[in-house]
Amino acid sequence: MPVTRKAVARRAAVSEATVSYVVNNGPRPVAPETRARVLQAIEELGYHPSDVARSLRKQRTSTIGLIVPDTANPFYGEIARIIENVGYANGYTVILCNSNLDAEREASYVNLLRTRRVEGAVIIPTTAESVAALRAAEICTIVLEYEIEGAYCLVADDYEGGRLVTRYLLDLGHRRIACITRAGDKTSSQKRVEGYRDVLRAAGVALETDLILETEPEIAAGEAAAFRLLEHAEPPTAIFAHNDTMAIGVMSALRKRGLRVPEDVSVVGFDDIVQAAYVNPSLTTVAHPKQRMGEQAAYLLIDLLRGQHVPLPYTAVLDVSLIERESSGPPPAAARHRKA
Amino acid sequence: MPVTRKAVARRAAVSEATVSYVVNNGPRPVAPETRARVLQAIEELGYHPSDVARSLRKQRTSTIGLIVPDTANPFYGEIARIIENVGYANGYTVILCNSNLDAEREASYVNLLRTRRVEGAVIIPTTAESVAALRAAEICTIVLEYEIEGAYCLVADDYEGGRLVTRYLLDLGHRRIACITRAGDKTSSQKRVEGYRDVLRAAGVALETDLILETEPEIAAGEAAAFRLLEHAEPPTAIFAHNDTMAIGVMSALRKRGLRVPEDVSVVGFDDIVQAAYVNPSLTTVAHPKQRMGEQAAYLLIDLLRGQHVPLPYTAVLDVSLIERESSGPPPAAARHRKA
DNA sequence: TTGAAAGCGCTAACAC
DNA sequence: GTGTTAGCGCTTTCAA
């Protein structure tokens, strides 16, 4: 059992309130010598005030929930670190919740956050219902990577990202551009595909639905999807993956099939995770403003928790940019020939 | 303000105690029709009991702290997921703490965990003092990747890992084997280097201290260390990196210097993170039993929290194994020649 | 089968 | 400048 405030009060021969005033440096002054006595008693007894009791009393937990699919994925791991960092700097503790892309588990975590009385939450949702549930629980929530009506949303400019990549690949001369997207009704993924489609259409390139694959946002799934694409009668000369993790899987598949990147097939990812610059070949990708997104999310949340009013609807669309590295180049001569 | 139990009691025209008995299914029975009335009131009012009050009353928070260097690093991200998973399955909530390898920040988090009255902690420490502080706070603690007297420790067999790698490289014909280790007094790193040293010594290969570099366990640091090694008058033909993340950085450096892996230089990592099998060339590494370690840590902690007695000292050393992939091979002919 | 009430450790309003 | 005390929302013992 930890030492309680009562013990400190007795030892310092003061009232319990005085102990509080010393511990909290207020809200009312304490005579220097009384304070010294109290501090000494605290020291001697090893007193550490209970945040549990404090939370109950103040009706504030200084806690936020963080729901992400899976911290083992470097992208989410980075987001987690950023949110935790800003939280830490502002006195908020973070409860970690991995949804594992499982709606049921996510729902259960929303419930937990409610009973824990967290003050706010940051979520990369698996399903929009979780956001609704969070709202129903009156938990101030920031949604990342997903646009949802009536919620504070921060997204990368996914549509523009999709356009950038596609136009870039078209300019290089590619015509058969595959797209591996994320399964589920995630709007971030949909937007990227939309950008891709619109640019192709505008360029008069026929859309081939076989070249659009949907799968989990993981490295093995990326590899598997690439294998499937290569079985196509006329395989793509470029592959645009939903994220860098999948793109790395794609490059692995190409290598296993004896294809060179970018000479035979170009690969472009999304997110610019730390690893993207170091893999071989280094990965052309869309720079995702995760740092800014994470920080802005955390700051916005903290502002809201401090009572600042931020009107809804709120959707911040953060700029993206193409980072050209080694994994992309012109299509092989044969393909260029065919096109002409 | 959330609905409280009192409101439910009034609405159902029962006492507050009865509401508790319904919510908790005990510890005493409630007449079926009373229960129904209570449940209906709960439903109508949208009552969700407060874990804050419950924690205060029961003197149990069902919370554990997780302190790791940085979840953006896939290895720690994986560990975080595993711990959180087992915690979730057993009714424990996880507070996420990134130490950022900063002793001060880590200390501050230990303090936070104490005031939050967490029941236990899992830590990959930056400094041994944190573990001492946790013990002083009477927080039941499991230490990963670090052997500390009087604590429950789970480590991979780092020494054996270091030996496996070194013997493997020697057998391939390498004699100039560099070792990039992690800065700090982390025993996991020291043990790996010890294994490396002992095998070299046993093989009669002179130890060159210039070939042992110490740096942060990050991708950029791995790359930088490799650049330094290449400036050596007689550069190594093989590089053993403290972990896979650093090894990927090493391979990037070699590529930038026009060296081929493994033809010119072999690279071996440690951990077998998911990405290791997908990078180019795929990475020879030591399989780290992180899944088993994470699970065993979480289960051990939960057993201890449930009052089960596990005697100290406790150090579980988990088996490792070498995974041979593409990044390693015989040294170039010139080097072989030189050796003979 | 149910109600009343003490108390978990703390904050802050009210008294002096 | 300091002490007293009423709760915060809950669990659980003691009574009825």
XYZ file of C-alpha atoms (C1' of nucleotides) in Angstrom:
712
model
C 0.000 0.000 0.000
C 1.425 3.346 -0.942
C 1.787 6.093 1.627
C -1.254 8.350 1.753
C -1.618 12.007 2.284
C -3.029 11.466 5.728
C 0.213 9.928 6.913
C 2.129 12.886 5.615
C -0.205 15.303 7.355
C 0.203 13.525 10.644
C 3.940 13.367 10.413
C 4.269 17.020 9.490
C 1.661 17.915 12.091
C -0.451 19.825 9.617
C -3.832 19.286 8.066
C -4.346 17.228 4.972
C -5.300 20.306 3.020
C -1.949 21.871 3.696
C -0.247 18.850 2.258
C -2.270 19.319 -0.892
C -1.352 22.948 -1.126
C 2.274 22.089 -0.888
C 2.087 19.248 -3.359
C 0.165 21.308 -5.881
C 1.874 24.600 -5.219
C -1.467 26.165 -4.595
C -4.134 27.197 -4.905
C -3.334 28.890 -1.671
C -0.069 29.913 -0.080
C 1.734 27.980 2.608
C 4.210 29.455 5.065
C 7.773 28.621 4.084
C 8.541 26.750 7.247
C 5.338 24.755 7.145
C 6.082 23.897 3.561
C 9.551 22.736 4.526
C 8.127 20.491 7.216
C 5.666 19.000 4.786
C 8.294 18.472 2.124
C 10.464 16.724 4.625
C 7.656 14.438 5.696
C 6.925 13.659 2.061
C 10.546 12.846 1.501
C 10.878 10.702 4.591
C 7.737 8.738 3.944
C 8.166 8.489 0.201
C 4.780 9.928 -0.552
C 3.519 9.955 -4.126
C 0.038 11.349 -4.626
C -2.483 9.109 -6.307
C -3.637 10.184 -9.719
C -6.539 7.818 -9.327
C -8.000 9.730 -6.443
C -7.086 13.009 -8.052
C -8.812 12.037 -11.267
C -11.954 11.062 -9.450
C -12.017 14.250 -7.508
C -11.180 16.584 -10.350
C -13.238 14.711 -12.877
C -10.279 14.889 -15.198
C -8.031 11.993 -16.046
C -5.419 13.728 -18.214
C -5.543 10.636 -20.332
C -6.136 10.148 -24.015
C -6.761 6.997 -25.957
C -4.893 6.123 -29.112
C -6.479 3.604 -31.441
C -4.407 2.437 -34.388
C -4.451 -0.755 -36.431
C -1.089 -2.100 -35.368
C 2.045 -0.532 -33.937
C 4.217 -3.213 -35.517
C 3.606 -1.442 -38.785
C 6.221 1.324 -38.906
C 3.758 3.903 -40.163
C 1.438 3.429 -37.215
C 4.396 3.047 -34.916
C 5.552 6.473 -35.992
C 2.128 7.966 -35.493
C 1.994 6.416 -32.041
C 5.303 7.923 -31.109
C 4.326 11.370 -32.296
C 1.022 11.417 -30.445
C 2.627 10.065 -27.304
C 5.340 12.692 -27.561
C 3.021 15.644 -27.728
C 0.844 14.112 -25.048
C 3.809 13.681 -22.774
C 4.916 17.258 -23.309
C 1.463 18.443 -22.299
C 0.795 16.228 -19.339
C -1.382 13.660 -21.031
C -0.954 9.949 -20.676
C -1.657 7.696 -23.620
C -3.566 4.434 -23.519
C -2.465 2.246 -26.400
C -5.116 0.371 -28.337
C -4.304 -1.801 -31.334
C -7.465 -2.543 -33.237
C -5.789 -5.180 -35.406
C -8.217 -3.953 -38.070
C -10.896 -5.816 -36.158
C -14.122 -3.851 -35.804
C -15.245 -5.783 -32.776
C -12.023 -5.259 -30.935
C -12.086 -1.614 -31.852
C -15.595 -1.283 -30.478
C -14.531 -2.923 -27.291
C -11.677 -0.477 -26.951
C -14.002 2.454 -27.461
C -15.975 1.124 -24.581
C -12.894 0.799 -22.462
C -11.894 4.375 -23.187
C -15.315 5.440 -22.064
C -15.255 3.590 -18.770
C -11.720 4.831 -18.195
C -13.041 8.327 -18.673
C -10.334 9.386 -21.076
C -10.661 12.997 -22.024
C -9.943 12.525 -25.666
C -8.947 10.095 -28.347
C -6.975 9.920 -31.540
C -8.061 7.186 -33.878
C -7.121 5.697 -37.203
C -10.408 3.885 -37.529
C -11.085 0.483 -38.913
C -14.732 1.388 -39.219
C -16.655 4.649 -39.101
C -18.889 3.251 -36.398
C -16.107 3.523 -33.891
C -16.008 7.243 -34.446
C -19.737 7.461 -33.928
C -19.395 5.448 -30.740
C -16.678 7.753 -29.499
C -18.904 10.702 -30.153
C -21.792 9.012 -28.394
C -19.495 8.538 -25.426
C -18.806 12.272 -25.561
C -15.121 11.658 -25.970
C -13.433 14.420 -27.852
C -11.969 12.692 -30.868
C -9.535 13.387 -33.666
C -9.778 11.116 -36.660
C -6.762 10.444 -38.818
C -6.667 9.105 -42.355
C -10.412 9.009 -42.714
C -12.926 11.685 -43.522
C -16.023 11.489 -41.409
C -18.853 13.962 -41.215
C -19.115 15.863 -38.015
C -15.732 14.808 -36.695
C -12.373 16.513 -36.504
C -10.461 14.907 -39.332
C -6.897 15.138 -40.469
C -5.978 13.484 -43.690
C -3.167 13.598 -46.160
C -4.122 14.813 -49.582
C -4.626 11.290 -50.797
C -6.405 12.243 -53.972
C -3.572 14.527 -54.991
C -1.082 11.844 -54.017
C -2.797 9.381 -56.327
C -2.729 11.959 -59.090
C 0.910 12.840 -58.581
C 2.023 9.255 -58.796
C -0.070 8.442 -61.818
C 0.863 11.510 -63.765
C 4.498 10.899 -62.938
C 4.315 7.347 -64.202
C 2.441 8.394 -67.327
C 5.075 11.016 -68.009
C 7.722 8.355 -67.766
C 5.893 6.556 -70.536
C 3.992 3.918 -68.579
C 0.565 2.902 -69.797
C -0.076 -0.272 -67.870
C -0.090 0.978 -64.327
C -1.376 -1.324 -61.624
C -2.707 -0.150 -58.321
C -2.699 -2.139 -55.128
C -5.099 -0.652 -52.668
C -6.114 -1.271 -49.136
C -9.113 -3.462 -48.407
C -12.043 -1.940 -46.562
C -13.953 1.240 -47.026
C -11.056 3.385 -45.963
C -11.456 6.654 -47.703
C -7.737 7.341 -47.677
C -7.268 4.401 -49.967
C -10.285 5.216 -52.090
C -9.053 8.740 -52.632
C -5.704 7.543 -53.826
C -7.373 5.248 -56.312
C -9.670 8.030 -57.427
C -6.704 10.239 -58.195
C -5.167 7.396 -60.122
C -8.350 6.788 -62.092
C -8.989 10.410 -62.898
C -5.511 10.969 -64.220
C -5.621 7.863 -66.362
C -8.995 8.833 -67.705
C -7.874 12.363 -68.475
C -4.913 10.926 -70.329
C -7.187 8.686 -72.350
C -5.742 5.507 -70.926
C -8.337 2.777 -70.610
C -8.929 1.590 -67.077
C -8.378 -2.085 -66.512
C -10.030 -3.363 -63.423
C -7.702 -6.380 -63.292
C -4.922 -3.968 -62.569
C -6.593 -2.762 -59.387
C -6.161 -5.133 -56.484
C -7.432 -4.804 -52.971
C -5.700 -6.334 -49.980
C -4.398 -5.812 -46.429
C -1.917 -3.017 -45.899
C 0.907 -5.391 -45.024
C 4.183 -6.443 -46.510
C 3.236 -10.055 -47.238
C -0.046 -8.982 -48.790
C 1.829 -6.570 -51.032
C 4.077 -9.346 -52.196
C 1.156 -11.676 -52.836
C -0.721 -9.032 -54.797
C 2.310 -8.442 -57.004
C 2.550 -12.145 -57.747
C -1.035 -12.071 -58.872
C -0.407 -9.082 -61.120
C 2.486 -10.867 -62.759
C 0.239 -13.708 -63.774
C -1.674 -11.288 -65.924
C -1.435 -11.956 -69.677
C -0.046 -8.491 -70.155
C 1.510 -7.522 -66.837
C 1.865 -3.922 -65.718
C 5.063 -1.958 -66.247
C 4.459 0.013 -63.074
C 2.865 -0.755 -59.742
C 1.487 1.857 -57.405
C 1.115 0.451 -53.916
C -1.155 1.847 -51.241
C 1.784 2.245 -48.873
C 5.517 1.760 -48.584
C 5.248 -1.399 -46.581
C 3.271 -3.018 -49.382
C 5.628 -1.546 -51.972
C 8.550 -3.272 -50.299
C 6.601 -6.504 -50.564
C 5.956 -5.766 -54.220
C 9.643 -5.262 -54.918
C 10.397 -8.525 -53.204
C 7.924 -10.320 -55.465
C 9.412 -8.799 -58.585
C 12.887 -9.839 -57.548
C 11.733 -13.377 -56.906
C 10.351 -13.462 -60.431
C 13.636 -12.251 -61.837
C 12.365 -8.793 -62.729
C 14.454 -5.702 -62.163
C 13.196 -2.538 -60.541
C 12.905 -0.087 -62.210
C 14.216 -1.433 -65.525
C 11.435 -3.974 -65.946
C 8.838 -2.680 -63.563
C 8.581 0.588 -61.683
C 7.292 0.633 -58.127
C 5.895 3.582 -56.234
C 4.744 3.588 -52.637
C 3.059 6.004 -50.294
C 3.914 7.393 -46.842
C 7.693 7.787 -47.048
C 8.387 5.730 -43.977
C 11.929 5.954 -42.671
C 12.909 2.710 -44.389
C 11.849 3.917 -47.851
C 15.085 5.822 -48.406
C 17.215 2.851 -47.405
C 15.762 -0.116 -49.223
C 17.229 -1.334 -52.485
C 16.356 0.235 -54.798
C 15.320 3.194 -52.722
C 11.630 3.745 -53.026
C 9.878 6.441 -54.997
C 6.965 7.426 -52.865
C 4.586 10.121 -51.750
C 5.760 12.016 -48.719
C 3.081 11.664 -46.098
C 2.969 14.532 -43.636
C 2.718 12.150 -40.696
C 4.800 14.265 -38.413
C 2.654 17.295 -39.051
C -0.501 15.227 -38.959
C 0.368 13.609 -35.656
C 1.427 16.846 -34.079
C -1.514 18.767 -35.393
C -3.841 16.054 -34.162
C -2.351 16.071 -30.718
C -2.286 19.854 -30.488
C -5.820 20.188 -31.768
C -7.004 17.647 -29.263
C -5.256 19.393 -26.427
C -6.676 22.736 -27.470
C -10.142 21.261 -27.497
C -9.630 19.670 -24.110
C -8.557 23.002 -22.760
C -11.879 24.353 -23.822
C -10.904 26.165 -26.945
C -13.652 26.244 -29.488
C -12.897 24.870 -32.920
C -15.901 24.837 -35.220
C -17.050 21.784 -37.074
C -16.963 20.605 -39.793
C -13.209 20.369 -39.573
C -11.140 18.560 -42.129
C -7.508 19.412 -42.563
C -6.106 18.100 -45.794
C -2.345 18.099 -45.554
C -0.112 18.535 -48.537
C 1.790 15.659 -49.989
C 4.630 15.598 -52.471
C 6.270 13.080 -54.701
C 9.711 11.881 -53.734
C 11.482 10.445 -56.687
C 14.002 7.780 -55.863
C 15.423 4.755 -57.643
C 12.448 2.432 -57.873
C 10.845 4.192 -60.805
C 11.915 4.863 -64.353
C 10.759 4.562 -67.936
C 9.057 1.335 -68.974
C 11.133 -1.238 -70.847
C 11.621 -0.645 -74.562
C 9.237 -3.422 -75.500
C 6.407 -1.790 -73.636
C 7.209 1.622 -75.075
C 7.140 0.067 -78.490
C 3.796 -1.581 -77.945
C 2.313 1.688 -76.849
C 3.393 3.525 -79.982
C -20.860 14.708 -17.272
C -21.489 11.018 -17.583
C -24.491 9.395 -15.984
C -23.753 8.155 -12.478
C -24.923 5.158 -10.588
C -27.077 7.295 -8.380
C -29.211 8.345 -11.325
C -29.695 4.742 -12.303
C -30.664 3.813 -8.765
C -33.262 6.531 -8.609
C -34.726 5.703 -11.964
C -34.962 2.013 -11.173
C -36.211 2.819 -7.671
C -33.585 0.698 -6.004
C -30.582 1.410 -3.878
C -27.213 2.207 -5.350
C -25.841 -1.036 -4.029
C -28.310 -2.999 -6.057
C -27.147 -1.289 -9.195
C -23.627 -2.426 -8.424
C -24.737 -5.979 -7.906
C -26.416 -5.970 -11.250
C -23.505 -4.343 -13.051
C -20.964 -6.670 -11.531
C -23.113 -9.767 -11.485
C -22.514 -10.114 -7.811
C -21.247 -10.533 -5.256
C -24.789 -10.990 -4.117
C -27.889 -12.066 -5.955
C -30.572 -9.739 -7.248
C -34.162 -10.710 -7.884
C -34.789 -11.203 -11.591
C -37.374 -8.495 -11.865
C -35.321 -5.990 -9.924
C -32.409 -6.780 -12.172
C -34.551 -6.229 -15.239
C -35.643 -2.851 -13.939
C -32.053 -1.861 -13.285
C -30.883 -3.026 -16.659
C -33.600 -1.042 -18.296
C -32.650 2.083 -16.403
C -29.031 1.568 -17.364
C -30.017 1.217 -20.951
C -32.303 4.228 -20.958
C -29.823 6.488 -19.275
C -26.777 5.187 -21.057
C -24.913 4.421 -17.886
C -21.271 3.373 -18.069
C -19.581 2.740 -14.746
C -16.455 4.712 -14.007
C -13.233 2.773 -13.834
C -11.692 5.717 -12.075
C -13.964 5.413 -9.073
C -13.766 1.673 -9.243
C -9.990 1.751 -9.236
C -9.912 4.016 -6.244
C -12.292 1.883 -4.322
C -10.755 -1.458 -5.215
C -7.206 -0.224 -5.064
C -6.607 -1.929 -8.364
C -6.212 -0.153 -11.667
C -5.934 -3.101 -14.051
C -3.332 -1.061 -15.826
C 0.219 -1.804 -16.805
C 2.897 0.489 -18.092
C 4.979 -0.265 -21.136
C 8.280 1.546 -21.489
C 10.160 1.088 -24.743
C 12.669 3.267 -26.574
C 10.542 4.111 -29.574
C 7.551 2.473 -31.221
C 8.547 3.868 -34.607
C 11.260 1.238 -34.608
C 9.562 -1.898 -35.945
C 11.172 -4.125 -33.340
C 9.756 -2.132 -30.459
C 6.535 -1.646 -32.326
C 6.171 -5.395 -32.499
C 6.930 -5.794 -28.826
C 4.355 -3.131 -28.029
C 1.732 -4.923 -30.019
C 2.409 -8.257 -28.369
C 2.280 -6.878 -24.841
C -0.850 -4.895 -25.587
C -2.443 -7.978 -27.088
C -1.935 -10.181 -24.090
C -2.926 -7.345 -21.786
C -6.123 -6.812 -23.705
C -6.988 -10.489 -23.560
C -6.590 -10.417 -19.789
C -8.336 -7.207 -18.945
C -5.307 -4.984 -18.580
C -4.947 -1.603 -20.159
C -1.578 -0.456 -21.409
C -0.061 2.970 -20.896
C 2.427 3.666 -23.653
C 5.725 5.277 -22.724
C 8.448 5.996 -25.261
C 11.677 6.706 -23.466
C 13.399 7.941 -26.626
C 16.514 6.439 -25.034
C 16.498 9.414 -22.717
C 17.196 8.481 -19.107
C 15.514 11.566 -17.745
C 12.365 11.011 -19.691
C 12.358 7.391 -18.666
C 12.673 8.378 -15.025
C 9.818 10.770 -15.403
C 7.684 8.021 -16.871
C 8.511 5.713 -14.007
C 7.220 8.397 -11.751
C 4.083 8.750 -13.782
C 3.434 5.035 -13.615
C 3.768 5.243 -9.879
C 1.335 8.103 -9.434
C -1.047 6.381 -11.829
C -0.839 3.350 -9.589
C -0.242 0.910 -12.403
C -0.097 -2.631 -11.172
C 2.821 -3.687 -13.268
C 5.236 -2.683 -15.955
C 7.144 -4.116 -18.854
C 10.281 -2.228 -19.701
C 13.076 -2.268 -22.236
C 15.240 -0.001 -20.161
C 17.533 2.742 -21.275
C 19.215 2.636 -17.913
C 19.240 0.171 -15.051
C 18.227 2.903 -12.659
C 14.741 2.908 -14.070
C 14.329 -0.680 -13.035
C 15.521 0.156 -9.556
C 13.067 3.043 -9.438
C 10.248 0.777 -10.522
C 11.130 -1.632 -7.785
C 11.321 1.199 -5.266
C 7.828 2.164 -6.370
C 6.752 -1.406 -5.655
C 5.596 -1.840 -9.214
C 5.845 -5.399 -10.355
C 8.188 -5.249 -13.304
C 9.351 -7.430 -16.164
C 12.569 -6.394 -17.828
C 13.221 -7.233 -21.441
C 16.547 -7.301 -23.252
C 18.530 -6.483 -20.178
C 19.768 -8.647 -17.335
C 19.386 -7.005 -13.979
C 19.926 -8.546 -10.569
C 16.825 -9.085 -8.554
C 14.427 -8.396 -11.393
C 12.352 -10.631 -13.622
C 14.302 -10.616 -16.849
C 13.645 -12.029 -20.266
C 16.411 -11.879 -22.787
C 17.274 -13.477 -26.050
C 20.401 -15.555 -26.001
C 22.464 -12.659 -27.227
C 25.781 -14.242 -26.454
C 24.921 -17.288 -28.484
C 23.576 -15.067 -31.243
C 26.891 -13.241 -31.414
C 28.698 -16.553 -31.558
C 26.453 -18.001 -34.236
C 26.942 -15.056 -36.517
C 30.674 -14.889 -36.031
C 31.270 -18.570 -36.491
C 29.082 -18.528 -39.555
C 31.084 -15.684 -41.074
C 34.382 -17.307 -40.176
C 33.238 -20.518 -41.797
C 32.456 -18.583 -44.945
C 36.072 -17.478 -44.944
C 35.791 -13.989 -43.507
C 38.577 -12.736 -41.280
C 37.906 -9.034 -41.179
C 34.547 -8.939 -39.499
C 33.265 -5.626 -38.218
C 30.711 -5.263 -35.480
C 28.376 -2.324 -35.071
C 26.967 -2.311 -31.608
C 24.480 -0.289 -29.692
C 25.646 2.622 -27.605
C 25.008 2.521 -23.895
C 25.562 -0.113 -21.292
C 22.866 -2.333 -22.675
C 23.825 -5.850 -21.790
C 21.997 -7.297 -24.787
C 24.441 -5.503 -27.014
C 27.439 -6.311 -24.864
C 26.583 -9.970 -24.897
C 26.406 -10.050 -28.652
C 29.818 -8.444 -28.869
C 31.160 -10.857 -26.285
C 30.030 -13.790 -28.377
C 31.671 -12.201 -31.386
C 34.921 -11.633 -29.507
C 35.094 -15.061 -27.977
C 34.611 -16.820 -31.271
C 37.204 -14.678 -33.005
C 39.647 -15.275 -30.205
C 39.028 -19.015 -30.228
C 39.670 -18.989 -33.961
C 42.909 -17.161 -33.458
C 41.748 -14.080 -35.325
C 43.202 -10.911 -33.911
C 40.663 -8.480 -32.551
C 40.770 -5.064 -34.120
C 39.087 -2.456 -32.025
C 38.637 -0.163 -35.041
C 36.238 -2.733 -36.373
C 33.936 -2.377 -33.397
C 31.741 0.691 -33.569
C 29.186 1.883 -31.115
C 26.143 3.930 -32.110
C 22.381 4.389 -31.817
C 20.194 1.454 -32.823
C 18.724 3.301 -35.784
C 18.816 3.032 -39.520
C 20.660 6.289 -40.191
C 23.207 5.510 -37.505
C 23.800 2.109 -39.098
C 24.454 3.735 -42.422
C 26.807 6.290 -40.916
C 28.749 3.624 -39.052
C 29.211 1.649 -42.261
C 30.564 4.712 -44.021
C 33.117 5.048 -41.272
C 34.123 1.410 -41.569
C 34.679 1.821 -45.284
C 37.193 4.573 -44.661
C 39.357 2.039 -42.919
C 42.666 1.297 -44.661
C 41.703 -2.327 -44.867
C 37.901 -2.399 -44.712
C 35.965 -5.367 -43.378
C 34.591 -8.059 -45.655
C 31.658 -8.632 -43.339
C 29.628 -6.430 -41.044
C 27.621 -7.712 -38.125
C 25.073 -5.130 -37.069
C 23.420 -4.969 -33.668
C 19.995 -5.169 -35.239
C 18.199 -5.461 -38.555
C 17.276 -1.827 -38.724
C 20.922 -0.874 -38.529
C 21.830 -3.642 -40.988
C 19.479 -2.148 -43.550
C 21.279 1.143 -43.067
C 24.580 -0.654 -43.529
C 23.469 -2.175 -46.824
C 22.356 1.222 -47.998
C 25.804 2.640 -47.250
C 27.536 -0.158 -49.120
C 25.342 0.369 -52.144
C 26.087 4.071 -52.136
C 29.780 3.240 -52.200
C 29.292 0.924 -55.127
C 29.850 -2.250 -53.148
C 27.754 -5.332 -53.687
C 26.170 -7.387 -50.932
C 27.225 -10.137 -50.422
C 29.834 -10.329 -53.196
C 31.984 -7.533 -51.796
C 30.763 -7.324 -48.247
C 28.503 -9.607 -46.246
C 25.969 -8.127 -43.863
C 24.284 -9.847 -40.955
C 21.643 -8.357 -38.684
C 19.833 -9.365 -35.553
C 16.118 -9.644 -34.607
C 14.565 -10.926 -37.816
C 12.036 -8.134 -38.063
C 9.308 -8.672 -40.605
C 11.076 -6.533 -43.184
C 14.288 -8.593 -43.073
C 12.934 -11.236 -45.412
C 11.782 -8.658 -47.959
C 14.661 -6.260 -48.353
C 17.128 -6.590 -51.212
C 19.174 -8.623 -50.701
C 17.157 -10.365 -48.057
C 18.930 -10.165 -44.757
C 20.819 -12.925 -42.999
C 20.011 -12.444 -39.363
C 19.482 -13.974 -35.970
C 15.901 -14.909 -35.259
C 14.892 -13.075 -32.129
C 12.142 -14.810 -30.150
C 10.233 -11.551 -29.723
C 6.846 -13.146 -29.960
C 7.686 -15.649 -27.273
C 9.465 -13.031 -25.228
C 6.584 -10.581 -25.386
C 4.018 -13.202 -24.586
C 6.026 -14.749 -21.816
C 6.622 -11.310 -20.326
C 2.968 -10.445 -20.390
C 1.881 -13.792 -19.018
C 4.488 -13.758 -16.294
C 3.433 -10.288 -15.279
C -0.192 -11.255 -15.162
C 0.576 -14.343 -13.116
C 2.487 -12.224 -10.650
C -0.304 -9.679 -10.453
C -2.717 -12.468 -9.714
C -0.615 -13.306 -6.728
C 1.209 -16.283 -8.056
C 4.630 -16.664 -6.549
C 7.574 -16.824 -8.920
C 10.922 -16.961 -7.169
C 13.744 -14.585 -7.898
C 16.299 -14.492 -9.375
C 14.497 -15.051 -12.628
C 16.201 -14.772 -15.963
C 14.761 -16.507 -18.955
C 17.230 -16.779 -21.796
C 15.372 -17.541 -24.976
C 16.872 -19.476 -27.824
C 17.946 -17.791 -30.988
C 18.872 -19.212 -34.349
C 20.657 -18.071 -37.434
C 18.584 -17.411 -40.504
C 20.687 -17.526 -43.602
C 19.466 -15.346 -46.424
C 21.056 -13.514 -49.312
C 23.086 -10.815 -47.625
C 25.946 -13.073 -46.660
C 28.424 -15.166 -48.606
C 32.131 -15.864 -48.962
C 34.485 -12.899 -48.961
C 35.768 -11.625 -52.302
C 38.670 -13.559 -53.835
C 41.135 -10.794 -53.056
C 40.381 -11.011 -49.385
C 40.570 -14.787 -49.438
C 43.888 -14.508 -51.113
C 45.198 -12.075 -48.568
C 44.152 -14.342 -45.772
C 46.032 -17.347 -47.215
C -33.741 -9.864 -1.211
C -32.528 -5.213 -0.381
C -31.041 -0.542 1.823
C -27.786 2.409 4.355
C -23.454 3.959 4.955
C -18.395 3.854 5.459
C -14.472 4.888 3.079
C -10.861 4.512 -1.089
C -7.267 9.396 -1.510
C -7.807 13.536 -3.064
C -9.447 18.869 -3.969
C -11.414 22.961 -2.736
C -15.042 25.580 -0.591
C -15.826 27.286 3.862
C -14.422 28.523 8.244
C -11.327 30.709 11.438
C -1.788 31.065 7.176
C -4.130 26.912 8.416
C -7.843 23.423 9.761
C -12.277 21.099 8.735
C -15.100 18.835 5.795
C -18.096 17.656 1.859
C -18.033 15.180 -1.811
C -15.947 12.743 -6.651
C -18.423 7.391 -8.034
C -17.738 3.285 -6.650
C -17.608 -1.491 -3.579
C -18.836 -3.880 0.225
C -19.882 -4.596 5.114
C -23.456 -4.335 8.284
C -28.347 -4.258 9.134
C -32.905 -5.097 8.234
